[in-house]
mmCIF file of C-alpha atoms and ligand atoms in Angstrom:
data_model
loop_
_atom_site.group_PDB
_atom_site.id
_atom_site.type_symbol
_atom_site.label_atom_id
_atom_site.label_comp_id
_atom_site.label_asym_id
_atom_site.label_seq_id
_atom_site.Cartn_x
_atom_site.Cartn_y
_atom_site.Cartn_z
ATOM 1 C CA UNK A 1 98.259 75.435 29.376
ATOM 2 C CA UNK A 2 98.794 75.796 33.127
ATOM 3 C CA UNK A 3 96.084 77.374 35.261
ATOM 4 C CA UNK A 4 96.216 78.059 38.989
ATOM 5 C CA UNK A 5 93.013 78.210 41.031
ATOM 6 C CA UNK A 6 93.156 80.312 44.157
ATOM 7 C CA UNK A 7 90.541 80.767 46.852
ATOM 8 C CA UNK A 8 89.539 79.572 50.299
ATOM 9 C CA UNK A 9 87.948 76.197 51.020
ATOM 10 C CA UNK A 10 84.347 76.270 49.857
ATOM 11 C CA UNK A 11 84.944 78.861 47.127
ATOM 12 C CA UNK A 12 84.167 76.352 44.359
ATOM 13 C CA UNK A 13 87.737 75.744 43.142
ATOM 14 C CA UNK A 14 87.304 71.965 43.176
ATOM 15 C CA UNK A 15 84.069 71.950 41.162
ATOM 16 C CA UNK A 16 85.307 74.532 38.682
ATOM 17 C CA UNK A 17 88.749 72.920 38.448
ATOM 18 C CA UNK A 18 87.184 69.623 37.402
ATOM 19 C CA UNK A 19 84.978 71.327 34.757
ATOM 20 C CA UNK A 20 87.890 73.363 33.389
ATOM 21 C CA UNK A 21 90.305 70.415 33.274
ATOM 22 C CA UNK A 22 87.725 68.344 31.376
ATOM 23 C CA UNK A 23 87.175 71.150 28.889
ATOM 24 C CA UNK A 24 90.914 71.669 28.317
ATOM 25 C CA UNK A 25 91.646 67.900 28.407
ATOM 26 C CA UNK A 26 94.383 68.339 30.984
ATOM 27 C CA UNK A 27 94.681 66.726 34.442
ATOM 28 C CA UNK A 28 93.872 68.497 37.700
ATOM 29 C CA UNK A 29 96.368 68.399 40.523
ATOM 30 C CA UNK A 30 94.205 68.885 43.627
ATOM 31 C CA UNK A 31 96.494 68.745 46.654
ATOM 32 C CA UNK A 32 93.621 68.414 49.165
ATOM 33 C CA UNK A 33 92.356 65.343 47.288
ATOM 34 C CA UNK A 34 95.816 63.809 46.888
ATOM 35 C CA UNK A 35 96.414 64.243 50.605
ATOM 36 C CA UNK A 36 92.941 62.890 51.427
ATOM 37 C CA UNK A 37 93.716 59.741 49.378
ATOM 38 C CA UNK A 38 97.056 59.323 51.147
ATOM 39 C CA UNK A 39 95.283 59.635 54.520
ATOM 40 C CA UNK A 40 92.662 57.047 53.472
ATOM 41 C CA UNK A 41 95.363 54.613 52.370
ATOM 42 C CA UNK A 42 97.347 55.422 55.524
ATOM 43 C CA UNK A 43 100.612 55.823 53.609
ATOM 44 C CA UNK A 44 103.609 57.394 55.365
ATOM 45 C CA UNK A 45 102.779 60.714 53.689
ATOM 46 C CA UNK A 46 99.125 60.377 54.724
ATOM 47 C CA UNK A 47 99.950 59.688 58.366
ATOM 48 C CA UNK A 48 102.279 62.680 58.496
ATOM 49 C CA UNK A 49 99.831 65.008 56.691
ATOM 50 C CA UNK A 50 96.814 63.983 58.803
ATOM 51 C CA UNK A 51 98.168 65.637 61.960
ATOM 52 C CA UNK A 52 98.129 69.008 60.188
ATOM 53 C CA UNK A 53 94.910 68.472 58.240
ATOM 54 C CA UNK A 54 92.923 67.501 61.323
ATOM 55 C CA UNK A 55 93.919 70.783 62.934
ATOM 56 C CA UNK A 56 93.000 72.791 59.836
ATOM 57 C CA UNK A 57 96.649 73.753 59.359
ATOM 58 C CA UNK A 58 98.742 73.658 56.231
ATOM 59 C CA UNK A 59 100.896 70.611 55.555
ATOM 60 C CA UNK A 60 104.573 71.704 55.450
ATOM 61 C CA UNK A 61 105.684 73.205 52.152
ATOM 62 C CA UNK A 62 108.423 70.643 51.436
ATOM 63 C CA UNK A 63 105.952 67.714 51.630
ATOM 64 C CA UNK A 64 103.486 69.429 49.304
ATOM 65 C CA UNK A 65 106.092 70.621 46.833
ATOM 66 C CA UNK A 66 107.492 67.071 46.528
ATOM 67 C CA UNK A 67 103.976 65.693 46.006
ATOM 68 C CA UNK A 68 103.174 68.213 43.254
ATOM 69 C CA UNK A 69 106.606 67.751 41.654
ATOM 70 C CA UNK A 70 105.865 64.020 41.287
ATOM 71 C CA UNK A 71 102.490 64.710 39.704
ATOM 72 C CA UNK A 72 103.934 67.253 37.290
ATOM 73 C CA UNK A 73 106.498 64.708 36.138
ATOM 74 C CA UNK A 74 103.763 62.344 34.883
ATOM 75 C CA UNK A 75 103.349 62.159 31.081
ATOM 76 C CA UNK A 76 99.664 63.124 31.526
ATOM 77 C CA UNK A 77 100.709 66.567 32.704
ATOM 78 C CA UNK A 78 102.703 67.375 29.556
ATOM 79 C CA UNK A 79 99.862 69.276 27.866
ATOM 80 C CA UNK A 80 99.248 71.399 30.930
ATOM 81 C CA UNK A 81 97.579 71.206 34.307
ATOM 82 C CA UNK A 82 94.951 72.804 36.473
ATOM 83 C CA UNK A 83 96.330 73.374 39.969
ATOM 84 C CA UNK A 84 93.575 73.294 42.599
ATOM 85 C CA UNK A 85 94.512 74.189 46.172
ATOM 86 C CA UNK A 86 98.180 74.700 45.398
ATOM 87 C CA UNK A 87 100.075 76.995 45.854
ATOM 88 C CA UNK A 88 98.844 78.115 49.261
ATOM 89 C CA UNK A 89 101.924 79.976 50.512
ATOM 90 C CA UNK A 90 104.435 82.332 48.894
ATOM 91 C CA UNK A 91 107.094 79.598 49.183
ATOM 92 C CA UNK A 92 104.819 77.191 47.321
ATOM 93 C CA UNK A 93 104.185 79.858 44.667
ATOM 94 C CA UNK A 94 107.931 80.259 44.192
ATOM 95 C CA UNK A 95 108.243 76.477 43.913
ATOM 96 C CA UNK A 96 105.523 76.392 41.209
ATOM 97 C CA UNK A 97 107.349 79.074 39.248
ATOM 98 C CA UNK A 98 110.487 76.958 39.441
ATOM 99 C CA UNK A 99 108.743 73.687 38.545
ATOM 100 C CA UNK A 100 106.987 75.275 35.551
ATOM 101 C CA UNK A 101 110.125 77.157 34.455
ATOM 102 C CA UNK A 102 111.954 73.804 34.331
ATOM 103 C CA UNK A 103 109.412 72.848 31.645
ATOM 104 C CA UNK A 104 109.969 76.161 29.862
ATOM 105 C CA UNK A 105 106.479 77.282 30.924
ATOM 106 C CA UNK A 106 104.618 79.570 33.293
ATOM 107 C CA UNK A 107 101.073 80.004 34.594
ATOM 108 C CA UNK A 108 98.754 81.286 31.871
ATOM 109 C CA UNK A 109 96.196 82.485 34.396
ATOM 110 C CA UNK A 110 95.600 82.564 38.121
ATOM 111 C CA UNK A 111 91.905 82.650 38.974
ATOM 112 C CA UNK A 112 90.769 83.887 42.366
ATOM 113 C CA UNK A 113 87.302 82.653 43.378
ATOM 114 C CA UNK A 114 85.687 85.431 45.348
ATOM 115 C CA UNK A 115 82.983 84.336 47.817
ATOM 116 C CA UNK A 116 81.913 86.244 50.980
ATOM 117 C CA UNK A 117 83.031 84.604 54.209
ATOM 118 C CA UNK A 118 79.510 83.915 55.579
ATOM 119 C CA UNK A 119 78.660 82.047 52.355
ATOM 120 C CA UNK A 120 81.897 80.012 52.663
ATOM 121 C CA UNK A 121 81.045 78.973 56.214
ATOM 122 C CA UNK A 122 77.509 78.004 55.157
ATOM 123 C CA UNK A 123 78.833 75.869 52.274
ATOM 124 C CA UNK A 124 81.536 74.226 54.394
ATOM 125 C CA UNK A 125 79.114 73.300 57.176
ATOM 126 C CA UNK A 126 76.737 71.785 54.592
ATOM 127 C CA UNK A 127 79.638 69.807 53.055
ATOM 128 C CA UNK A 128 80.827 68.663 56.484
ATOM 129 C CA UNK A 129 77.486 67.069 57.274
ATOM 130 C CA UNK A 130 77.197 65.553 53.767
ATOM 131 C CA UNK A 131 80.700 64.047 53.621
ATOM 132 C CA UNK A 132 81.545 63.512 57.306
ATOM 133 C CA UNK A 133 85.125 64.729 56.770
ATOM 134 C CA UNK A 134 87.192 64.633 59.946
ATOM 135 C CA UNK A 135 88.763 68.014 59.073
ATOM 136 C CA UNK A 136 85.439 69.813 58.651
ATOM 137 C CA UNK A 137 84.177 70.601 62.133
ATOM 138 C CA UNK A 138 83.066 74.192 62.873
ATOM 139 C CA UNK A 139 86.396 74.777 64.705
ATOM 140 C CA UNK A 140 88.621 73.516 61.870
ATOM 141 C CA UNK A 141 86.524 75.397 59.316
ATOM 142 C CA UNK A 142 87.195 78.642 61.175
ATOM 143 C CA UNK A 143 90.847 77.671 61.566
ATOM 144 C CA UNK A 144 91.187 76.938 57.832
ATOM 145 C CA UNK A 145 89.678 80.296 56.918
ATOM 146 C CA UNK A 146 92.135 81.958 59.333
ATOM 147 C CA UNK A 147 95.042 80.081 57.766
ATOM 148 C CA UNK A 148 93.795 81.186 54.342
ATOM 149 C CA UNK A 149 93.744 84.841 55.393
ATOM 150 C CA UNK A 150 97.196 84.622 56.947
ATOM 151 C CA UNK A 151 99.142 82.373 54.576
ATOM 152 C CA UNK A 152 97.297 82.204 51.260
ATOM 153 C CA UNK A 153 95.647 85.624 50.809
ATOM 154 C CA UNK A 154 99.105 87.260 50.295
ATOM 155 C CA UNK A 155 99.312 85.304 47.015
ATOM 156 C CA UNK A 156 96.624 87.596 45.605
ATOM 157 C CA UNK A 157 99.039 90.561 45.672
ATOM 158 C CA UNK A 158 101.882 88.353 44.475
ATOM 159 C CA UNK A 159 100.015 87.226 41.343
ATOM 160 C CA UNK A 160 98.435 90.635 40.755
ATOM 161 C CA UNK A 161 101.935 92.083 40.487
ATOM 162 C CA UNK A 162 102.888 89.376 38.025
ATOM 163 C CA UNK A 163 99.876 90.509 35.951
ATOM 164 C CA UNK A 164 98.247 87.073 35.729
ATOM 165 C CA UNK A 165 95.427 87.400 38.290
ATOM 166 C CA UNK A 166 91.723 87.387 37.386
ATOM 167 C CA UNK A 167 89.027 87.635 40.043
ATOM 168 C CA UNK A 168 86.066 85.356 39.320
ATOM 169 C CA UNK A 169 82.844 86.051 41.278
ATOM 170 C CA UNK A 170 82.163 82.681 42.925
ATOM 171 C CA UNK A 171 78.580 83.183 44.080
ATOM 172 C CA UNK A 172 76.560 82.384 40.922
ATOM 173 C CA UNK A 173 75.345 78.985 39.765
ATOM 174 C CA UNK A 174 77.956 76.386 38.774
ATOM 175 C CA UNK A 175 77.229 77.201 35.098
ATOM 176 C CA UNK A 176 77.548 80.968 35.591
ATOM 177 C CA UNK A 177 80.866 80.584 37.386
ATOM 178 C CA UNK A 178 82.076 78.109 34.721
ATOM 179 C CA UNK A 179 81.259 80.738 32.045
ATOM 180 C CA UNK A 180 83.237 83.382 33.942
ATOM 181 C CA UNK A 181 86.159 80.925 34.174
ATOM 182 C CA UNK A 182 85.965 80.302 30.433
ATOM 183 C CA UNK A 183 86.109 84.045 29.702
ATOM 184 C CA UNK A 184 89.041 84.493 32.103
ATOM 185 C CA UNK A 185 91.039 81.658 30.572
ATOM 186 C CA UNK A 186 90.263 82.812 27.041
ATOM 187 C CA UNK A 187 89.227 79.387 25.801
HETATM 188 P P1 LIG B 201 91.398 71.263 50.729
HETATM 189 O O1 LIG B 201 90.428 70.131 50.537
HETATM 190 O O2 LIG B 201 92.035 71.721 49.456
HETATM 191 O O3 LIG B 201 90.842 72.390 51.536
HETATM 192 O O4 LIG B 201 92.616 70.646 51.584
HETATM 193 C C1 LIG B 201 92.384 69.979 52.818
HETATM 194 C C2 LIG B 201 93.604 70.109 53.723
HETATM 195 O O5 LIG B 201 94.773 69.572 53.067
HETATM 196 C C3 LIG B 201 93.997 71.546 54.076
HETATM 197 O O6 LIG B 201 93.266 72.037 55.187
HETATM 198 C C4 LIG B 201 95.480 71.400 54.392
HETATM 199 O O7 LIG B 201 95.690 70.841 55.680
HETATM 200 C C5 LIG B 201 95.920 70.358 53.376
HETATM 201 N N1 LIG B 201 96.416 70.983 52.120
HETATM 202 C C6 LIG B 201 95.845 70.919 50.882
HETATM 203 N N2 LIG B 201 96.569 71.598 49.969
HETATM 204 C C7 LIG B 201 97.629 72.106 50.639
HETATM 205 C C8 LIG B 201 98.738 72.926 50.264
HETATM 206 N N3 LIG B 201 98.903 73.356 49.001
HETATM 207 N N4 LIG B 201 99.628 73.262 51.238
HETATM 208 C C9 LIG B 201 99.496 72.829 52.494
HETATM 209 N N5 LIG B 201 98.469 72.080 52.924
HETATM 210 C C10 LIG B 201 97.539 71.712 52.011
#
């Protein structure tokens, strides 16, 4: 079962993705985390990605699509995957369709985590001070929300037309949101 989680930074995708993946016993592919690891290890990919991440911009589609393609090819991913933070552009969404179609599959559900912008900013500022992430300054937070509106929000219409979109209110407790996710996924 393949599930796509959509929503801006701070909307709870990461937390809910981890809970859902555990429940379904499938791996999560979280592109932000994969990139963060690559930056930490200072791999070639990490050094290239860091320039974009530090500015709050999206890493180019071809880099991300290759990264996800590699993860999808792992035997772990055979039973399904939870995609967290990918796709983030229409081109990435088309690439996911292609990658899943190659496995004779599609996305069972696309969940959009709906959280008001002022709540997102509050959460992201709290996380920035807790984790000291170099890409979470007030300027990059604003920039990332802008990039979301411009590049990622169009995916909402794209998936709505495909008939797979469910909007999950993202403002309750972790347990309440996890229950809403469970209902949306149907198991
Ligand atoms: P996140 O923790 O998911 O917000 O990701 C942190 C940063 O990694 C983002 O601000 C982007 O620079 C980059 N990133 C993560 N996922 C993607 C993606 N699917 N496409 C492009 N850039 C991404």
